[in-house]
Short mmCIF file of N, CA, C and O in Angstrom, two decimals:
data_model
loop_
_atom_site.label_atom_id
_atom_site.label_comp_id
_atom_site.label_asym_id
_atom_site.label_seq_id
_atom_site.Cartn_x
_atom_site.Cartn_y
_atom_site.Cartn_z
N MET A 1 -80.16 79.94 166.89
CA MET A 1 -80.87 80.88 167.80
C MET A 1 -82.03 81.34 167.33
O MET A 1 -81.98 82.03 166.84
N PRO A 2 -83.74 80.72 168.08
CA PRO A 2 -84.60 81.71 167.49
C PRO A 2 -85.23 82.87 168.52
O PRO A 2 -83.98 83.56 169.17
N ARG A 3 -85.62 82.99 167.84
CA ARG A 3 -85.85 85.16 167.97
C ARG A 3 -86.21 85.42 169.44
O ARG A 3 -87.29 85.33 170.47
N THR A 4 -86.40 86.24 170.42
CA THR A 4 -86.02 86.53 171.26
C THR A 4 -87.14 88.05 171.47
O THR A 4 -87.55 87.97 172.56
N THR A 5 -86.97 89.16 170.72
CA THR A 5 -87.32 90.61 170.40
C THR A 5 -88.58 90.26 169.50
O THR A 5 -90.05 90.75 169.83
N ASN A 6 -88.69 90.42 168.16
CA ASN A 6 -89.42 90.40 167.72
C ASN A 6 -89.90 89.06 166.59
O ASN A 6 -89.16 88.34 166.31
N GLN A 7 -90.77 88.40 167.53
CA GLN A 7 -91.38 87.06 167.41
C GLN A 7 -91.98 87.50 165.75
O GLN A 7 -92.29 86.00 164.99
N GLN A 8 -92.29 88.35 164.66
CA GLN A 8 -92.55 88.53 164.04
C GLN A 8 -91.96 88.04 162.94
O GLN A 8 -90.84 87.71 162.80
N GLN A 9 -92.70 87.55 161.20
CA GLN A 9 -92.01 87.19 160.37
C GLN A 9 -91.64 87.80 159.63
O GLN A 9 -92.44 88.23 159.20
N LYS A 10 -90.60 87.90 158.95
CA LYS A 10 -89.96 89.19 158.58
C LYS A 10 -91.05 87.52 156.64
O LYS A 10 -90.27 87.00 155.85
N LEU A 11 -92.00 88.66 155.97
CA LEU A 11 -92.00 88.15 154.48
C LEU A 11 -91.22 89.61 153.31
O LEU A 11 -90.81 90.67 153.62
N HIS A 12 -91.36 88.68 152.36
CA HIS A 12 -91.18 89.31 150.92
C HIS A 12 -91.66 90.87 150.75
O HIS A 12 -91.86 90.85 149.65
N VAL A 13 -93.16 90.36 150.88
CA VAL A 13 -94.13 91.17 150.47
C VAL A 13 -94.87 92.01 151.12
O VAL A 13 -94.82 91.69 152.84
N ARG A 14 -95.48 92.65 150.43
CA ARG A 14 -95.97 94.24 151.87
C ARG A 14 -97.27 94.11 150.51
O ARG A 14 -97.63 94.25 149.56
N LYS A 15 -98.00 95.00 151.84
CA LYS A 15 -99.42 95.47 151.29
C LYS A 15 -99.57 96.73 149.96
O LYS A 15 -98.08 97.28 150.51
N GLY A 16 -99.59 96.55 148.82
CA GLY A 16 -99.85 97.51 147.36
C GLY A 16 -98.63 97.03 146.25
O GLY A 16 -98.74 97.41 145.39
N ASP A 17 -97.87 96.14 146.95
CA ASP A 17 -96.79 94.97 145.51
C ASP A 17 -97.75 94.98 144.55
O ASP A 17 -99.02 94.48 145.18
N MET A 18 -97.02 95.03 143.56
CA MET A 18 -97.61 94.30 143.14
C MET A 18 -97.15 92.69 142.62
O MET A 18 -95.51 92.23 142.40
N VAL A 19 -97.62 91.48 142.13
CA VAL A 19 -97.16 90.65 142.10
C VAL A 19 -97.94 89.78 140.57
O VAL A 19 -98.75 89.91 139.91
N ARG A 20 -96.99 88.31 140.87
CA ARG A 20 -97.48 87.66 139.72
C ARG A 20 -97.37 86.18 140.56
O ARG A 20 -96.29 85.51 141.36
N ILE A 21 -98.72 85.84 140.23
CA ILE A 21 -98.81 84.63 141.03
C ILE A 21 -98.08 83.25 140.14
O ILE A 21 -97.81 82.45 139.00
N LEU A 22 -97.38 81.94 140.70
CA LEU A 22 -96.20 81.12 140.56
C LEU A 22 -96.92 79.84 140.19
O LEU A 22 -97.01 79.05 139.40
N SER A 23 -98.81 79.55 140.49
CA SER A 23 -98.21 78.47 140.59
C SER A 23 -99.90 78.38 141.61
O SER A 23 -100.82 78.98 142.07
N GLY A 24 -100.72 77.50 140.43
CA GLY A 24 -102.55 77.11 140.82
C GLY A 24 -102.99 77.15 139.66
O GLY A 24 -102.47 77.28 138.70
N ASN A 25 -104.52 77.43 139.95
CA ASN A 25 -105.20 77.89 139.30
C ASN A 25 -105.59 78.93 138.44
O ASN A 25 -105.27 79.48 137.42
N ASP A 26 -104.74 80.29 139.01
CA ASP A 26 -104.29 81.49 139.00
C ASP A 26 -103.17 81.69 137.88
O ASP A 26 -102.10 83.24 138.12
N LYS A 27 -102.05 80.58 137.73
CA LYS A 27 -101.25 80.49 137.51
C LYS A 27 -100.59 81.75 136.37
O LYS A 27 -101.20 81.91 135.28
N GLY A 28 -99.53 82.69 136.82
CA GLY A 28 -99.30 83.87 135.67
C GLY A 28 -100.14 85.33 135.80
O GLY A 28 -100.05 86.10 135.37
N LYS A 29 -101.27 84.79 136.32
CA LYS A 29 -101.78 86.63 137.12
C LYS A 29 -101.69 87.62 137.45
O LYS A 29 -100.14 87.26 138.45
N GLU A 30 -101.29 88.73 137.18
CA GLU A 30 -101.16 90.26 138.30
C GLU A 30 -101.93 90.56 138.57
O GLU A 30 -102.87 90.88 138.40
N GLY A 31 -101.29 90.70 140.36
CA GLY A 31 -102.59 91.82 140.61
C GLY A 31 -102.34 92.97 142.05
O GLY A 31 -100.70 92.05 142.61
N LYS A 32 -102.36 93.39 143.06
CA LYS A 32 -102.14 94.09 143.78
C LYS A 32 -102.64 93.14 145.49
O LYS A 32 -103.37 92.86 145.16
N ILE A 33 -101.56 93.34 146.00
CA ILE A 33 -101.65 92.75 148.10
C ILE A 33 -102.46 94.03 148.38
O ILE A 33 -102.36 94.70 147.91
N LEU A 34 -103.83 93.38 148.43
CA LEU A 34 -104.40 93.76 149.35
C LEU A 34 -104.50 93.53 150.49
O LEU A 34 -104.99 94.19 151.12
N ARG A 35 -104.08 92.38 150.83
CA ARG A 35 -104.10 92.96 152.68
C ARG A 35 -103.08 91.37 152.91
O ARG A 35 -102.49 90.07 151.64
N VAL A 36 -102.44 91.45 153.92
CA VAL A 36 -101.48 90.68 154.41
C VAL A 36 -101.88 89.09 155.42
O VAL A 36 -101.72 90.65 156.67
N TYR A 37 -101.41 88.43 155.33
CA TYR A 37 -102.16 87.98 157.24
C TYR A 37 -101.09 86.83 157.21
O TYR A 37 -100.25 86.25 156.96
N ARG A 38 -99.41 87.72 158.59
CA ARG A 38 -98.26 87.58 158.90
C ARG A 38 -98.82 85.35 158.90
O ARG A 38 -97.27 85.03 159.10
N LYS A 39 -99.41 85.88 159.97
CA LYS A 39 -99.12 84.48 161.15
C LYS A 39 -99.26 83.47 159.94
O LYS A 39 -99.29 82.43 160.64
N LYS A 40 -100.51 83.33 158.97
CA LYS A 40 -101.03 82.54 158.61
C LYS A 40 -100.16 82.31 157.59
O LYS A 40 -100.00 81.17 156.51
N GLY A 41 -99.12 83.62 156.92
CA GLY A 41 -98.40 83.35 155.73
C GLY A 41 -98.92 83.67 154.57
O GLY A 41 -98.63 82.31 153.91
N ARG A 42 -100.70 84.00 154.58
CA ARG A 42 -100.91 84.37 153.48
C ARG A 42 -101.18 85.28 152.76
O ARG A 42 -101.69 86.12 153.74
N VAL A 43 -101.10 85.63 151.67
CA VAL A 43 -102.20 87.25 150.33
C VAL A 43 -103.36 87.34 150.54
O VAL A 43 -103.32 85.63 149.84
N ILE A 44 -103.92 87.98 150.30
CA ILE A 44 -105.24 88.23 149.15
C ILE A 44 -104.24 89.52 147.65
O ILE A 44 -104.37 90.60 148.80
N VAL A 45 -104.24 88.84 146.36
CA VAL A 45 -104.84 89.49 145.77
C VAL A 45 -105.41 89.91 144.82
O VAL A 45 -106.85 89.41 145.21
N GLU A 46 -105.38 91.24 144.91
CA GLU A 46 -106.90 91.64 144.00
C GLU A 46 -107.25 91.06 142.77
O GLU A 46 -106.15 90.65 141.55
N ALA A 47 -108.01 90.46 142.45
CA ALA A 47 -108.72 90.32 141.49
C ALA A 47 -108.03 88.22 141.23
O ALA A 47 -108.00 87.80 139.90
N VAL A 48 -107.91 87.30 142.28
CA VAL A 48 -107.06 86.42 141.85
C VAL A 48 -107.83 85.21 142.61
O VAL A 48 -108.04 85.63 144.43
N ASN A 49 -107.90 84.35 142.61
CA ASN A 49 -108.46 82.91 143.13
C ASN A 49 -109.66 83.57 144.02
O ASN A 49 -110.01 84.16 144.94
N ILE A 50 -110.74 83.43 142.87
CA ILE A 50 -111.77 84.81 143.50
C ILE A 50 -112.39 83.19 143.95
O ILE A 50 -112.97 82.09 143.09
N SER A 51 -113.28 83.53 144.68
CA SER A 51 -115.07 82.28 145.18
C SER A 51 -116.07 82.83 145.52
O SER A 51 -116.14 84.44 146.18
N ILE A 52 -116.96 81.89 145.32
CA ILE A 52 -118.82 82.22 145.93
C ILE A 52 -119.08 82.17 147.09
O ILE A 52 -118.53 80.89 147.94
N ARG A 53 -119.11 83.39 147.64
CA ARG A 53 -119.78 83.05 148.92
C ARG A 53 -121.22 83.08 148.83
O ARG A 53 -121.64 84.63 148.70
N HIS A 54 -122.28 82.37 149.92
CA HIS A 54 -123.57 82.98 149.68
C HIS A 54 -124.44 83.75 150.88
O HIS A 54 -123.46 82.78 152.11
N THR A 55 -124.85 84.73 150.54
CA THR A 55 -125.71 85.55 151.56
C THR A 55 -126.83 85.60 151.38
O THR A 55 -127.30 85.40 151.24
N ARG A 56 -127.00 86.34 152.72
CA ARG A 56 -127.83 86.29 153.72
C ARG A 56 -128.30 87.46 152.85
O ARG A 56 -127.64 88.23 153.21
N PRO A 57 -130.11 88.05 152.75
CA PRO A 57 -130.09 89.57 152.42
C PRO A 57 -129.88 90.19 153.93
O PRO A 57 -130.00 89.87 154.62
N ASN A 58 -128.82 91.61 153.68
CA ASN A 58 -128.32 92.20 154.85
C ASN A 58 -128.56 93.71 154.77
O ASN A 58 -128.80 93.88 153.19
N GLN A 59 -127.52 94.45 155.05
CA GLN A 59 -128.20 96.41 154.78
C GLN A 59 -127.34 96.65 153.45
O GLN A 59 -127.72 97.15 152.92
N LEU A 60 -125.70 95.36 153.36
CA LEU A 60 -124.73 95.81 152.43
C LEU A 60 -125.08 95.23 151.04
O LEU A 60 -125.40 95.80 150.35
N TYR A 61 -126.21 93.77 151.40
CA TYR A 61 -126.48 93.59 150.06
C TYR A 61 -128.15 93.03 150.40
O TYR A 61 -128.45 91.82 150.70
N PRO A 62 -129.16 93.38 149.77
CA PRO A 62 -130.33 93.74 150.46
C PRO A 62 -131.05 92.25 149.75
O PRO A 62 -132.04 92.04 150.27
N GLN A 63 -130.51 91.89 148.51
CA GLN A 63 -130.55 90.96 147.49
C GLN A 63 -130.30 89.31 148.38
O GLN A 63 -131.19 88.31 148.69
N GLY A 64 -129.23 89.73 148.62
CA GLY A 64 -129.10 88.78 149.39
C GLY A 64 -127.99 88.04 148.13
O GLY A 64 -127.58 89.05 147.04
N GLY A 65 -128.08 86.38 147.82
CA GLY A 65 -127.20 85.82 147.16
C GLY A 65 -126.19 85.41 147.69
O GLY A 65 -125.08 85.66 148.07
N ARG A 66 -125.42 85.16 145.38
CA ARG A 66 -123.77 84.77 145.92
C ARG A 66 -123.53 85.89 145.73
O ARG A 66 -123.19 86.91 144.43
N ILE A 67 -121.98 86.34 146.44
CA ILE A 67 -120.70 87.34 146.51
C ILE A 67 -119.35 86.28 145.90
O ILE A 67 -118.97 85.67 146.34
N GLU A 68 -118.98 87.25 144.21
CA GLU A 68 -117.60 86.91 144.36
C GLU A 68 -116.28 88.01 145.21
O GLU A 68 -117.14 88.70 145.72
N GLN A 69 -115.92 86.92 145.83
CA GLN A 69 -115.03 87.88 147.12
C GLN A 69 -113.25 86.86 146.68
O GLN A 69 -113.47 85.89 145.93
N GLU A 70 -112.63 87.46 147.17
CA GLU A 70 -111.11 86.91 146.92
C GLU A 70 -110.42 85.84 148.12
O GLU A 70 -110.82 86.31 149.23
N SER A 71 -110.09 85.05 147.59
CA SER A 71 -109.63 83.83 148.63
C SER A 71 -107.95 83.86 148.89
O SER A 71 -107.34 84.48 147.68
N SER A 72 -107.24 84.23 150.08
CA SER A 72 -106.33 84.11 149.81
C SER A 72 -105.26 83.00 149.61
O SER A 72 -105.79 81.98 149.10
N VAL A 73 -103.66 83.28 149.58
CA VAL A 73 -102.81 83.01 148.49
C VAL A 73 -101.81 82.60 149.40
O VAL A 73 -101.07 83.49 149.94
N HIS A 74 -100.82 81.82 149.64
CA HIS A 74 -99.90 80.93 150.15
C HIS A 74 -98.71 82.46 149.64
O HIS A 74 -98.66 82.29 148.77
N ILE A 75 -98.24 82.72 150.57
CA ILE A 75 -97.03 84.19 150.13
C ILE A 75 -96.06 83.21 149.24
O ILE A 75 -95.29 84.04 148.48
N SER A 76 -95.67 81.82 149.34
CA SER A 76 -94.56 81.40 148.79
C SER A 76 -94.65 81.33 147.65
O SER A 76 -94.20 80.99 146.14
N ASN A 77 -96.16 81.04 147.15
CA ASN A 77 -96.90 81.48 145.29
C ASN A 77 -96.94 82.14 144.58
O ASN A 77 -97.67 83.11 143.89
N VAL A 78 -96.04 84.33 145.11
CA VAL A 78 -96.35 84.93 144.51
C VAL A 78 -95.04 85.12 144.46
O VAL A 78 -94.13 85.67 145.64
N ALA A 79 -94.34 85.92 143.30
CA ALA A 79 -93.06 86.46 143.60
C ALA A 79 -93.41 88.41 143.46
O ALA A 79 -94.30 87.94 142.39
N VAL A 80 -93.12 88.95 143.86
CA VAL A 80 -92.60 90.75 143.47
C VAL A 80 -92.73 90.12 142.03
O VAL A 80 -91.29 90.38 141.71
N LEU A 81 -93.33 91.80 141.27
CA LEU A 81 -92.80 92.39 140.44
C LEU A 81 -91.80 92.71 140.20
O LEU A 81 -92.08 94.78 141.56
N ASP A 82 -90.55 93.54 139.56
CA ASP A 82 -89.72 94.76 139.30
C ASP A 82 -89.92 95.38 138.27
O ASP A 82 -91.17 95.40 137.99
N GLY A 83 -89.18 96.93 138.47
CA GLY A 83 -89.85 98.06 137.74
C GLY A 83 -89.68 98.06 136.25
O GLY A 83 -90.96 98.18 135.37
N ASN A 84 -88.82 96.55 135.52
CA ASN A 84 -89.79 95.85 133.70
C ASN A 84 -90.58 95.19 134.10
O ASN A 84 -91.63 94.84 132.99
N GLY A 85 -91.39 94.93 135.48
CA GLY A 85 -92.46 94.01 135.26
C GLY A 85 -92.40 91.78 135.33
O GLY A 85 -93.11 92.20 135.20
N ASP A 86 -91.03 92.00 136.09
CA ASP A 86 -91.07 90.68 135.43
C ASP A 86 -90.49 90.11 137.42
O ASP A 86 -90.15 91.18 137.98
N PRO A 87 -90.77 89.26 137.24
CA PRO A 87 -91.17 88.83 138.91
C PRO A 87 -88.66 88.24 139.21
O PRO A 87 -88.79 88.22 138.78
N THR A 88 -89.41 88.19 140.78
CA THR A 88 -88.10 89.41 141.04
C THR A 88 -87.98 88.40 142.54
O THR A 88 -88.67 88.37 143.12
N ARG A 89 -86.55 87.94 143.07
CA ARG A 89 -86.54 87.17 144.18
C ARG A 89 -86.00 89.49 145.38
O ARG A 89 -86.03 90.23 144.26
N ILE A 90 -85.85 88.63 145.98
CA ILE A 90 -85.77 89.95 147.03
C ILE A 90 -85.12 90.20 148.14
O ILE A 90 -84.80 89.00 149.01
N GLY A 91 -84.04 91.44 148.25
CA GLY A 91 -83.01 91.16 148.55
C GLY A 91 -82.69 92.67 150.04
O GLY A 91 -84.64 93.33 149.71
N ARG A 92 -82.55 92.43 150.33
CA ARG A 92 -82.99 93.57 151.28
C ARG A 92 -81.30 94.74 151.39
O ARG A 92 -80.21 93.90 151.66
N LYS A 93 -80.94 95.75 152.04
CA LYS A 93 -80.17 97.15 152.16
C LYS A 93 -79.88 97.50 152.90
O LYS A 93 -80.76 98.21 152.91
N ARG A 94 -78.78 98.28 153.89
CA ARG A 94 -79.13 98.96 155.28
C ARG A 94 -78.89 100.20 154.08
O ARG A 94 -76.95 100.49 153.72
N ILE A 95 -79.85 101.63 153.90
CA ILE A 95 -79.34 103.10 153.62
C ILE A 95 -79.02 103.84 154.69
O ILE A 95 -80.08 103.96 155.25
N GLU A 96 -76.93 104.47 154.56
CA GLU A 96 -76.67 105.36 155.75
C GLU A 96 -77.12 107.00 154.59
O GLU A 96 -76.89 107.10 154.52
N ASP A 97 -77.74 107.43 156.55
CA ASP A 97 -77.65 109.13 155.73
C ASP A 97 -76.84 109.42 156.63
O ASP A 97 -76.06 109.68 158.32
N SER A 98 -76.47 109.95 155.96
CA SER A 98 -74.95 110.31 155.77
C SER A 98 -75.23 111.93 156.98
O SER A 98 -74.38 112.06 157.72
N SER A 99 -75.91 112.88 157.03
CA SER A 99 -76.54 114.14 157.98
C SER A 99 -76.73 113.39 159.34
O SER A 99 -75.55 113.94 160.41
N THR A 100 -76.97 112.59 159.25
CA THR A 100 -78.09 112.35 161.04
C THR A 100 -76.97 110.97 161.63
O THR A 100 -77.41 111.06 162.80
N GLY A 101 -76.19 110.84 160.80
CA GLY A 101 -75.53 108.83 160.67
C GLY A 101 -76.87 107.56 161.16
O GLY A 101 -76.29 107.01 161.77
N LYS A 102 -77.13 108.09 160.40
CA LYS A 102 -78.95 106.64 161.42
C LYS A 102 -78.95 106.11 159.42
O LYS A 102 -78.88 106.87 158.68
N GLY A 103 -79.75 104.56 160.28
CA GLY A 103 -79.95 104.51 159.03
C GLY A 103 -80.95 103.39 158.98
O GLY A 103 -81.77 103.30 159.50
N HIS A 104 -81.63 102.95 157.28
CA HIS A 104 -82.83 102.09 157.19
C HIS A 104 -82.48 100.59 156.23
O HIS A 104 -81.79 101.15 155.18
N TRP A 105 -83.48 100.00 156.55
CA TRP A 105 -83.10 99.30 155.97
C TRP A 105 -84.09 99.46 154.08
O TRP A 105 -85.63 99.29 154.58
N VAL A 106 -83.98 99.05 153.28
CA VAL A 106 -85.02 99.29 151.81
C VAL A 106 -84.71 97.43 151.18
O VAL A 106 -84.02 96.41 151.54
N ARG A 107 -85.59 97.24 150.68
CA ARG A 107 -85.70 95.90 149.65
C ARG A 107 -85.65 96.53 148.37
O ARG A 107 -85.80 97.47 148.31
N ILE A 108 -84.99 95.27 148.15
CA ILE A 108 -83.82 95.44 146.65
C ILE A 108 -84.87 94.62 146.43
O ILE A 108 -84.43 93.38 145.92
N ALA A 109 -84.71 94.67 144.43
CA ALA A 109 -84.99 93.20 143.27
C ALA A 109 -83.80 93.17 142.47
O ALA A 109 -82.37 93.62 142.88
N VAL A 110 -83.14 91.71 143.69
CA VAL A 110 -82.41 90.87 142.71
C VAL A 110 -82.15 90.90 141.11
O VAL A 110 -80.50 90.95 141.34
N THR A 111 -83.04 90.50 140.61
CA THR A 111 -82.59 90.68 138.95
C THR A 111 -82.06 92.53 138.56
O THR A 111 -80.97 92.29 137.86
N THR A 112 -83.18 93.52 138.95
CA THR A 112 -82.06 94.88 138.91
C THR A 112 -81.40 95.83 139.69
O THR A 112 -80.84 96.76 139.59
N GLY A 113 -81.51 95.24 141.13
CA GLY A 113 -80.84 95.73 142.22
C GLY A 113 -81.12 97.71 142.54
O GLY A 113 -80.73 98.09 143.23
N GLU A 114 -82.67 97.23 141.95
CA GLU A 114 -83.42 98.97 142.33
C GLU A 114 -84.07 98.81 143.65
O GLU A 114 -84.40 97.52 143.63
N GLU A 115 -84.18 100.11 144.42
CA GLU A 115 -84.94 99.72 145.61
C GLU A 115 -86.90 99.74 145.07
O GLU A 115 -87.04 99.77 143.75
N ILE A 116 -87.63 98.82 145.67
CA ILE A 116 -88.63 98.39 145.65
C ILE A 116 -89.49 99.11 146.39
O ILE A 116 -90.89 99.75 146.20
N ASP A 117 -89.33 100.10 147.45
CA ASP A 117 -90.08 99.83 148.70
C ASP A 117 -90.03 101.69 147.89
O ASP A 117 -89.53 102.21 147.75
N HIS A 118 -91.73 102.01 148.60
CA HIS A 118 -92.28 103.35 147.84
C HIS A 118 -92.10 103.97 148.81
O HIS A 118 -92.37 104.41 150.08
#
């Protein structure tokens, strides 16, 4: 049954997560997620998938020229790192607060069982 209220895609990664690249030219590199594009299913990882953009002179770059910047990587090609620095799959667990009776979901590493959310 399709979603009716929340149309956003659930993703296993968030901004600020440390990830390892699983495939492509940058396979094996690690970095922090700088930006997540939910609708496209892509992420920008720090110092990974660098491309060169040519630009004219402007206020930010008075000389213009070639600028290196990160390009996006598909979400399926990254794996979150657990506390030991190993790539892991992500599970979800509901944590109940006994005093208020309310709960919230947290992400856990399947390999170690520890919480990933900061």
